[in-house]
Structures are given as structure tokens and as C-alpha cells.
CSV table of C-alpha atoms and ligand atoms in Angstrom, one decimal:
chain,number,residue,atom,x,y,z
O,168,MET,CA,165.2,215.3,-93.7
O,169,SER,CA,163.2,218.1,-91.3
O,170,GLU,CA,161.2,218.3,-88.5
O,171,GLY,CA,163.9,218.6,-85.6
O,172,LEU,CA,164.8,215.7,-84.3
O,173,THR,CA,166.2,214.6,-81.1
O,174,LEU,CA,166.3,210.8,-81.0
O,175,GLY,CA,167.5,208.2,-79.3
O,176,SER,CA,169.0,205.4,-82.1
O,177,GLY,CA,166.4,203.4,-82.3
O,178,ALA,CA,164.0,206.8,-82.3
O,179,PHE,CA,161.8,207.1,-84.9
O,180,ALA,CA,162.8,210.7,-87.5
O,181,PRO,CA,160.2,213.1,-87.0
O,182,ASP,CA,158.1,213.8,-90.4
O,183,PRO,CA,161.0,211.8,-92.3
O,184,VAL,CA,161.6,213.9,-95.8
O,185,THR,CA,163.2,211.4,-96.4
O,186,HIS,CA,167.0,210.3,-96.1
O,187,ILE,CA,169.8,212.0,-98.1
O,188,GLU,CA,173.0,210.8,-97.2
O,189,GLU,CA,177.1,211.0,-97.9
O,190,ALA,CA,177.6,208.9,-100.8
O,191,GLY,CA,181.1,207.5,-101.6
O,192,ALA,CA,181.9,208.9,-105.0
O,193,ALA,CA,178.5,209.8,-107.3
O,194,SER,CA,178.7,211.5,-110.1
O,195,VAL,CA,177.2,213.8,-111.7
O,196,SER,CA,175.1,211.9,-114.2
O,197,GLU,CA,174.7,209.2,-111.5
O,198,HIS,CA,173.4,212.3,-109.0
O,199,HIS,CA,171.1,214.4,-110.9
O,200,THR,CA,167.6,214.6,-111.7
O,201,PRO,CA,166.4,217.4,-113.8
O,202,ALA,CA,164.7,220.4,-111.9
O,203,ASP,CA,162.1,220.4,-114.0
O,204,ALA,CA,161.5,216.8,-114.4
O,205,LYS,CA,157.3,216.1,-114.7
O,206,ALA,CA,155.6,214.8,-112.0
O,207,LEU,CA,153.7,211.8,-112.2
O,208,THR,CA,150.3,211.5,-111.1
O,209,MET,CA,150.1,208.2,-108.5
O,210,ARG,CA,147.3,206.7,-107.4
O,211,VAL,CA,147.1,205.2,-104.0
O,212,ALA,CA,146.7,201.6,-104.6
O,213,SER,CA,146.8,200.2,-101.2
O,214,ILE,CA,147.8,201.6,-97.5
O,215,THR,CA,149.4,199.1,-94.8
O,216,LEU,CA,150.1,199.6,-91.1
O,217,VAL,CA,153.8,198.3,-91.1
O,218,ALA,CA,154.8,199.4,-87.4
O,219,GLU,CA,152.5,201.4,-84.8
O,220,THR,CA,152.9,204.3,-86.2
O,221,ILE,CA,154.2,204.1,-89.9
O,222,ARG,CA,152.2,203.6,-93.2
O,223,ALA,CA,153.2,201.3,-96.1
O,224,ILE,CA,152.1,203.3,-99.2
O,225,GLU,CA,151.7,201.8,-102.7
O,226,LEU,CA,151.2,204.0,-105.4
O,227,VAL,CA,150.7,202.9,-108.8
O,228,SER,CA,150.3,205.0,-112.0
O,229,ALA,CA,146.9,206.4,-112.1
O,230,ASP,CA,146.8,205.9,-116.2
O,231,GLY,CA,148.8,202.3,-116.5
O,232,SER,CA,152.1,204.4,-118.0
O,233,PRO,CA,154.8,202.8,-117.3
O,234,LEU,CA,156.6,204.0,-114.6
O,235,PRO,CA,160.2,205.4,-114.4
O,236,PRO,CA,163.0,202.4,-113.5
O,237,PHE,CA,164.8,203.8,-110.5
O,238,SER,CA,167.7,201.8,-108.2
O,239,ALA,CA,167.9,201.0,-104.5
O,240,GLY,CA,168.4,204.0,-102.0
O,241,ALA,CA,166.0,206.2,-103.9
O,242,HIS,CA,163.1,208.5,-102.9
O,243,ILE,CA,160.0,210.2,-104.2
O,244,ASN,CA,158.0,212.8,-103.9
O,245,LEU,CA,154.6,212.9,-102.8
O,246,LYS,CA,152.8,216.6,-103.8
O,247,LEU,CA,150.5,217.0,-100.6
O,248,PRO,CA,148.1,219.8,-100.3
O,249,GLY,CA,148.6,222.8,-98.9
O,250,ASP,CA,151.5,222.9,-101.0
O,251,LEU,CA,153.3,220.2,-99.4
O,252,SER,CA,156.0,218.3,-100.9
O,253,ARG,CA,157.6,215.5,-98.9
O,254,SER,CA,160.2,213.1,-100.0
O,255,TYR,CA,160.1,209.0,-99.6
O,256,SER,CA,162.8,206.4,-99.7
O,257,LEU,CA,161.4,203.7,-102.0
O,258,THR,CA,161.0,200.4,-100.1
O,259,ASN,CA,160.8,197.8,-102.8
O,260,GLY,CA,163.3,196.5,-105.3
O,261,PRO,CA,164.2,198.2,-108.3
O,262,GLU,CA,163.1,194.6,-109.8
O,263,THR,CA,159.3,196.2,-108.4
O,264,THR,CA,158.6,198.0,-111.7
O,265,ASP,CA,154.8,198.2,-111.1
O,266,ARG,CA,154.4,200.5,-108.2
O,267,TYR,CA,156.2,202.5,-105.8
O,268,ILE,CA,156.4,202.2,-102.1
O,269,VAL,CA,157.0,204.2,-99.5
O,270,ALA,CA,156.9,204.2,-95.4
O,271,VAL,CA,155.8,207.0,-93.4
O,272,ASN,CA,156.2,207.6,-90.0
O,273,ARG,CA,153.2,209.7,-88.5
O,274,ASP,CA,155.6,212.2,-86.3
O,275,ALA,CA,154.0,213.8,-83.0
O,276,ALA,CA,155.1,217.0,-84.1
O,277,SER,CA,154.4,216.9,-87.7
O,278,ARG,CA,154.3,220.3,-89.9
O,279,GLY,CA,151.9,218.5,-92.1
O,280,GLY,CA,153.4,215.9,-94.3
O,281,SER,CA,153.1,212.8,-92.5
O,282,ALA,CA,149.9,214.2,-90.3
O,283,TYR,CA,147.9,214.2,-94.1
O,284,ILE,CA,149.2,211.0,-94.3
O,285,ALA,CA,148.1,209.4,-91.5
O,286,GLU,CA,145.0,210.8,-91.0
O,287,GLN,CA,143.4,211.9,-94.4
O,288,LEU,CA,145.1,209.8,-97.6
O,289,LYS,CA,142.8,206.8,-98.6
O,290,VAL,CA,143.4,204.2,-101.4
O,291,GLY,CA,142.0,205.1,-104.4
O,292,ASP,CA,143.4,209.2,-104.1
O,293,VAL,CA,145.2,210.1,-106.7
O,294,LEU,CA,148.7,212.8,-106.8
O,295,PRO,CA,151.6,214.1,-108.5
O,296,VAL,CA,154.7,212.2,-107.8
O,297,ASP,CA,158.0,213.4,-108.9
O,298,PRO,CA,160.0,210.8,-110.5
O,299,PRO,CA,162.6,208.7,-108.5
O,300,HIS,CA,165.5,210.6,-107.3
O,301,ASN,CA,168.6,208.5,-106.1
O,302,THR,CA,170.8,210.4,-103.1
O,303,PHE,CA,171.7,207.3,-101.6
O,304,PRO,CA,172.6,204.9,-104.4
O,305,LEU,CA,173.8,201.3,-103.1
O,306,VAL,CA,177.0,199.6,-104.3
O,307,ASP,CA,175.6,196.6,-106.1
O,308,ASP,CA,178.6,194.9,-106.9
O,309,ALA,CA,180.0,195.1,-103.3
O,310,GLU,CA,182.0,192.1,-102.1
O,311,THR,CA,179.9,192.7,-99.2
O,312,SER,CA,177.6,195.0,-97.0
O,313,ALA,CA,176.5,196.1,-93.8
O,314,PHE,CA,174.0,198.3,-92.4
O,315,PHE,CA,172.6,200.8,-90.2
O,316,ALA,CA,169.5,201.6,-89.2
O,317,GLY,CA,167.7,203.6,-86.9
O,318,GLY,CA,163.8,203.7,-86.5
O,319,ILE,CA,162.3,205.1,-90.0
O,320,GLY,CA,166.1,205.1,-91.5
O,321,ILE,CA,165.3,201.3,-92.8
O,322,THR,CA,163.5,201.8,-95.8
O,323,PRO,CA,165.9,202.9,-98.1
O,324,MET,CA,167.8,199.6,-96.7
O,325,LEU,CA,165.0,196.9,-97.3
O,326,ALA,CA,164.8,198.2,-100.9
O,327,MET,CA,168.7,197.9,-101.0
O,328,ILE,CA,168.7,194.5,-99.1
O,329,ARG,CA,165.7,193.1,-101.7
O,330,ARG,CA,168.2,194.1,-104.8
O,331,LEU,CA,171.2,192.4,-103.2
O,332,GLU,CA,169.1,189.4,-102.2
O,333,SER,CA,167.8,189.7,-105.9
O,334,LEU,CA,171.5,189.8,-107.0
O,335,GLY,CA,172.5,186.8,-104.2
O,336,LYS,CA,175.4,189.6,-102.8
O,337,PRO,CA,175.7,188.9,-98.7
O,338,TRP,CA,174.6,192.0,-96.6
O,339,LYS,CA,173.4,192.5,-92.7
O,340,LEU,CA,171.4,194.2,-91.0
O,341,PHE,CA,172.0,196.1,-87.5
O,342,TYR,CA,167.8,197.5,-87.1
O,343,ALA,CA,167.6,199.7,-83.6
O,344,ALA,CA,164.2,200.7,-82.6
O,345,ARG,CA,162.5,202.2,-79.6
O,346,ASN,CA,160.7,198.6,-79.1
O,347,ARG,CA,159.6,196.0,-81.3
O,348,SER,CA,156.6,197.6,-82.0
O,349,SER,CA,158.2,200.8,-83.1
O,350,ALA,CA,160.2,198.5,-85.8
O,351,ALA,CA,158.8,198.4,-89.5
O,352,PHE,CA,158.9,195.6,-91.7
O,353,VAL,CA,159.7,193.0,-88.4
O,354,ALA,CA,158.0,190.1,-89.6
O,355,GLU,CA,159.8,190.2,-93.4
O,356,LEU,CA,162.9,190.9,-92.0
O,357,GLU,CA,163.1,187.3,-89.7
O,358,ALA,CA,161.9,185.9,-92.5
O,359,LEU,CA,165.2,187.1,-94.4
O,360,ASP,CA,167.0,186.3,-91.5
O,361,ALA,CA,165.4,182.6,-92.0
O,362,ALA,CA,166.1,181.9,-94.5
O,363,ALA,CA,170.7,182.5,-93.7
O,364,PRO,CA,170.6,182.8,-90.2
O,365,GLY,CA,172.5,185.7,-88.5
O,366,ARG,CA,171.7,188.7,-91.3
O,367,VAL,CA,170.4,190.1,-89.6
O,368,HIS,CA,170.4,192.0,-85.8
O,369,PHE,CA,167.4,193.9,-84.3
O,370,HIS,CA,168.1,196.0,-80.7
O,371,PHE,CA,165.2,196.8,-79.2
O,372,ASP,CA,166.2,200.1,-76.7
O,373,ASP,CA,163.4,198.9,-74.4
O,374,VAL,CA,164.8,195.2,-73.9
O,375,GLU,CA,168.5,196.2,-73.8
O,376,GLY,CA,168.0,199.6,-71.7
O,377,LYS,CA,170.7,201.2,-74.3
O,378,VAL,CA,171.1,202.3,-77.5
O,379,MET,CA,172.9,199.8,-80.1
O,380,PRO,CA,176.8,199.5,-79.1
O,381,LEU,CA,177.0,200.5,-83.0
O,382,LEU,CA,180.8,201.0,-82.5
O,383,LYS,CA,180.8,197.5,-81.5
O,384,LEU,CA,179.3,196.3,-83.6
O,385,ALA,CA,180.9,197.7,-86.7
O,386,VAL,CA,184.5,196.8,-85.6
O,387,GLY,CA,183.6,193.4,-86.9
O,388,ILE,CA,182.3,194.2,-90.3
O,389,PRO,CA,185.2,193.7,-93.0
O,390,LYS,CA,187.4,196.6,-94.1
O,391,ALA,CA,186.0,195.6,-98.0
O,392,ALA,CA,182.2,196.0,-96.9
O,393,HIS,CA,180.6,199.0,-98.1
O,394,VAL,CA,179.1,200.4,-95.2
O,395,TYR,CA,175.7,202.3,-94.6
O,396,CYS,CA,173.8,204.5,-92.3
O,397,CYS,CA,170.2,205.9,-91.5
O,398,GLY,CA,168.7,207.3,-88.6
O,399,PRO,CA,168.7,210.2,-86.4
O,400,SER,CA,171.8,212.6,-85.8
O,401,ARG,CA,173.5,211.0,-82.8
O,402,MET,CA,173.3,207.5,-84.5
O,403,ILE,CA,175.2,208.6,-88.1
O,404,GLU,CA,178.0,210.9,-85.9
O,405,THR,CA,178.6,207.8,-83.8
O,406,PHE,CA,178.5,205.6,-87.1
O,407,LYS,CA,181.1,207.9,-88.8
O,408,ALA,CA,183.3,207.3,-85.7
O,409,SER,CA,183.3,203.7,-86.3
O,410,ALA,CA,184.0,203.9,-90.3
O,411,GLY,CA,187.1,206.4,-90.0
O,412,TRP,CA,189.3,203.8,-90.9
O,413,ARG,CA,187.6,202.4,-94.3
O,414,PRO,CA,187.5,203.5,-97.5
O,415,GLU,CA,185.6,207.1,-98.2
O,416,ASP,CA,184.0,205.0,-101.1
O,417,ASN,CA,182.5,202.6,-99.3
O,418,VAL,CA,181.3,204.6,-96.2
O,419,HIS,CA,177.8,205.7,-97.0
O,420,VAL,CA,174.9,208.3,-94.7
O,421,GLU,CA,171.8,209.5,-95.3
O,422,HIS,CA,171.0,212.2,-92.8
O,423,PHE,CA,166.7,213.0,-91.8
O,424,ALA,CA,167.7,216.4,-90.7
O,425,GLY,CA,169.8,219.7,-93.3
O,426,THR,CA,172.5,221.8,-90.5
O,427,ASN,CA,169.7,224.6,-90.8
O,428,ALA,CA,172.5,226.5,-92.5
O,429,LYS,CA,172.3,229.6,-94.6
O,430,PRO,CA,174.3,231.4,-97.1
O,431,THR,CA,177.2,233.8,-94.6
O,432,SER,CA,178.5,235.8,-97.3
O,433,ASP,CA,177.0,238.3,-100.0
O,434,PHE,CA,176.9,236.0,-103.5
O,435,THR,CA,175.5,237.4,-107.1
O,436,VAL,CA,173.9,234.2,-108.7
O,437,ALA,CA,173.2,233.7,-112.0
O,438,LEU,CA,171.3,232.2,-114.2
O,439,LYS,CA,172.7,231.0,-117.8
O,440,ARG,CA,169.9,229.9,-119.4
O,441,GLN,CA,167.7,232.0,-118.2
O,442,GLY,CA,170.3,234.9,-118.9
O,443,LYS,CA,169.2,236.0,-115.2
O,444,GLU,CA,171.1,237.9,-112.6
O,445,PHE,CA,170.2,238.3,-108.6
O,446,PHE,CA,172.2,239.3,-105.9
O,447,VAL,CA,172.3,237.1,-102.8
O,448,LYS,CA,173.6,238.2,-99.2
O,449,ALA,CA,174.2,236.2,-96.7
O,450,GLY,CA,171.3,235.2,-94.9
O,451,GLU,CA,169.8,234.8,-97.6
O,452,SER,CA,169.5,231.2,-98.9
O,453,ILE,CA,169.3,231.5,-102.7
O,454,MET,CA,166.2,229.5,-103.4
O,455,ASP,CA,164.7,232.4,-101.4
O,456,VAL,CA,165.9,234.7,-103.8
O,457,LEU,CA,165.3,233.0,-107.4
O,458,GLU,CA,161.1,232.5,-105.9
O,459,ALA,CA,160.8,236.2,-105.1
O,460,ASN,CA,162.1,236.7,-108.1
O,461,GLY,CA,159.3,234.7,-110.4
O,462,VAL,CA,161.9,232.1,-111.0
O,463,PRO,CA,160.2,228.6,-109.9
O,464,VAL,CA,162.6,225.9,-108.7
O,465,ALA,CA,161.9,222.4,-107.3
O,466,HIS,CA,162.1,221.4,-103.5
O,467,SER,CA,161.3,219.7,-100.8
O,468,CYS,CA,163.1,220.2,-98.1
O,469,ARG,CA,164.2,223.0,-97.7
O,470,GLU,CA,167.2,222.7,-95.6
O,471,GLY,CA,169.5,221.4,-97.4
O,472,VAL,CA,168.7,216.4,-97.2
O,473,CYS,CA,166.6,215.6,-99.8
O,474,GLY,CA,167.9,216.5,-103.0
O,475,THR,CA,165.0,218.0,-104.9
O,476,CYS,CA,166.8,221.0,-105.8
O,477,GLU,CA,170.2,220.2,-106.7
O,478,THR,CA,171.9,222.1,-109.3
O,479,VAL,CA,175.0,221.9,-111.7
O,480,VAL,CA,176.9,224.4,-111.2
O,481,LEU,CA,179.0,225.8,-114.2
O,482,GLU,CA,181.3,228.5,-112.2
O,483,GLY,CA,182.1,229.7,-109.0
O,484,GLU,CA,183.2,228.3,-106.0
O,485,CYS,CA,180.0,226.8,-103.6
O,486,ASP,CA,180.2,226.6,-99.9
O,487,HIS,CA,178.0,223.3,-99.5
O,488,LYS,CA,175.9,223.4,-96.2
O,489,ASP,CA,173.6,220.8,-97.2
O,490,ASN,CA,173.8,216.9,-95.6
O,491,VAL,CA,173.0,214.9,-99.2
O,492,LEU,CA,176.3,215.8,-100.8
O,493,SER,CA,179.3,213.5,-100.3
O,494,THR,CA,182.9,215.8,-99.0
O,495,ARG,CA,183.6,214.4,-102.6
O,496,GLU,CA,181.3,215.8,-104.1
O,497,LYS,CA,181.6,219.3,-102.0
O,498,ASP,CA,185.0,219.0,-103.5
O,499,SER,CA,183.8,218.7,-106.9
O,500,ASN,CA,182.1,222.1,-106.8
O,501,LYS,CA,180.3,220.3,-109.7
O,502,LEU,CA,176.3,220.4,-107.8
O,503,ILE,CA,174.7,222.9,-105.4
O,504,MET,CA,171.8,222.8,-103.3
O,505,ILE,CA,170.3,225.8,-103.7
O,506,CYS,CA,167.7,225.4,-100.7
O,507,CYS,CA,170.8,226.1,-98.3
O,508,SER,CA,174.3,226.3,-99.8
O,509,GLY,CA,176.1,229.7,-100.7
O,510,ALA,CA,179.1,231.1,-102.3
O,511,LYS,CA,182.9,231.4,-101.4
O,512,SER,CA,183.0,232.9,-104.9
O,513,GLY,CA,181.3,236.4,-106.0
O,514,ARG,CA,179.6,234.7,-108.8
O,515,LEU,CA,178.2,231.6,-108.8
O,516,VAL,CA,176.9,230.5,-112.6
O,517,LEU,CA,174.0,227.8,-112.4
O,518,ASP,CA,172.4,225.9,-114.7
O,519,LEU,CA,169.6,227.2,-115.1
A,753,FES,S1,165.1,221.5,-101.2
A,753,FES,FE1,165.7,219.7,-100.2
A,753,FES,S2,167.8,220.0,-100.2
A,753,FES,FE2,167.6,221.5,-101.0
């Protein structure tokens, strides 16, 4: 999700406008959160340093009302001052229903989100938060599961591991970081490993003198396993290369960064419920055009990685540019990320 990622397997993502993935076969109903879902008003209950530059932020309902449930792998969008919206994966398991906990890495090249959280956000602050949205769902009835995390990519996987622990399901984690002090939740992961040794494999680049040998490690994971990766782009590419022999539905990826792509041809976008039509030129995004015409749309990353702008397609053929939808979902032509994707057909009708 964002801010130019150029790191090794263990490096931390810049300001992680969180994680997105190419999950297997999620349907529209599983994936789609209405873009006009009402924001929650949440209070910061605690801020805890969990690595040298990573803070865990615990959020509770500001008025005590129940929080919407979520599934492991979900993220929330924090609405920050300056019209900033940043998405972060929930690290707590879905059994914890009275709070949301995210972990935020302070990125040296922050565009504002992580810098604000590291330097200005304080306990007691109240802020709007979009309800949980899951573009990286855990398959919790899998025979076994394996997770490959790089840096801050551990966050959605921690929620998944907690879920599997609650179900008594087997799992393995391979977690890469530059060094021990930059890795988050180490003590908790070590405690999980102590309870059933062999489940957690740490890889610290400074100790090993190289990036995590993902290709080699992945060979030992059974074909029936569901495998997940969240980390820097190079790690994800290696992971994909390691998983070519696995069933497509068993392979799940969440990206930090978008593709910076925009529609490459002109088309007309029609908003069926609003009865409006607009012309989108090559190089513009649907989102740009809608906003220029006074149509508000939900957004966060604006680069096809957070899933916030996910919109149902009613007619027309999409030209997908995002890093959110799986190949199967893209082929189904039912959803589009309007911040980056365009149309192969001359007209696209959206459920807006
Ligand atoms: S705003 Fe993040 S995917 Fe479109």
C-alpha cells in the first residue's frame, strides 16, 4: 500500500496504507463493504511500542457502542487530520470484539500518516474509523496454513494466527526482518512457538547476511496447505514463484504497494443509482473524474492496494490495474477499484 517500497525481504514497508491481497475465490458478498458505510467514532485506549519504529494502537468505541465484527486479515481506515485516510491491518483476533488493534510503522518517507501517528496521536484522542474491510481473508478450515511475513507484513498474519490458535488448527510462520529490534511482536511469537515448538521461524537479515530463503522454505509446505504472504514486493514475487505448483485458491498475497497504473483508454462511466454519466480519458482515474464532478467516493490509498474504493460492476468489461483483486475476481468482472482501473469496453456501468 503505498509510499514507494524498495526494501529487502526483512525491511519494513513505508507508511503501510495497509495490506491487500490476491486472495483466492472471494465472492462479491464476502469482499464488498458498502462505500458509504458509516464511520465509527473511536478513542485511542493505548499506544505501545512493539518494535523500534512500530507502535500498536488500541482503539475502542468512543461511546461504548458495540463494534462491527471482523474476520482475520481485515483492515480499518483511520481518518487522520489533513484529510488523510490510512489503512492498517487488525492484529487482534476476531474473538476480541471490544477493540481494534493495529500496528503502525513510522516510515522515514511518510506522506503524513505514520508520522502523525508516531509523533502526534496520543491516548484519549478520538478519531473516525471506517468499519473493518477484509481483502485478505483467512481460510480457517484449511488442513494447515503457512505464513510468510516481511517486516510490518506480520500484522494481518498475527490476527490469522490468533484465529487458528482459537480453533486449534495447525500453522507455521516464517517472519523476516532486518534485525531483531525491527521485528514486531517477537515476544508473543516466541511464546507461541514455546507452546508448540517449530511453528515460528524468524529470519533476521543482519544475522543471516542474506534475505530469507523463501523458495527453499516453501518447498517443505504441503500442497494442501493454504499459504499467505505479506511483505515487500520482491518478497511477494519470490513467494509467487514458489507457489506456482499449488492450487490457485490456496495462495494468498497482500501487497504494500500499488502499481501506479491508470486507465489506458477512454471510456464512459455510468453511475446507475445516481443516474449520472461521465467521460474518463486515458490517464485519468474514475475516482479523479467523479471527484472533479462533485461525486464523493470512499478512498484511502488511491493506488489500488487498500480496497477501500471497491465498487460493484453492473455492465461493461473492466481493465484491472489494482493489487487487490485475485486473478479469479478480476476475471469475474464483478468488482473494480475505481482509483486505478479502467475499462476495455467503451462503457462501464457501476453500482453507484
Ligand atoms: S483507494 Fe485504495 S484501492 Fe482504491
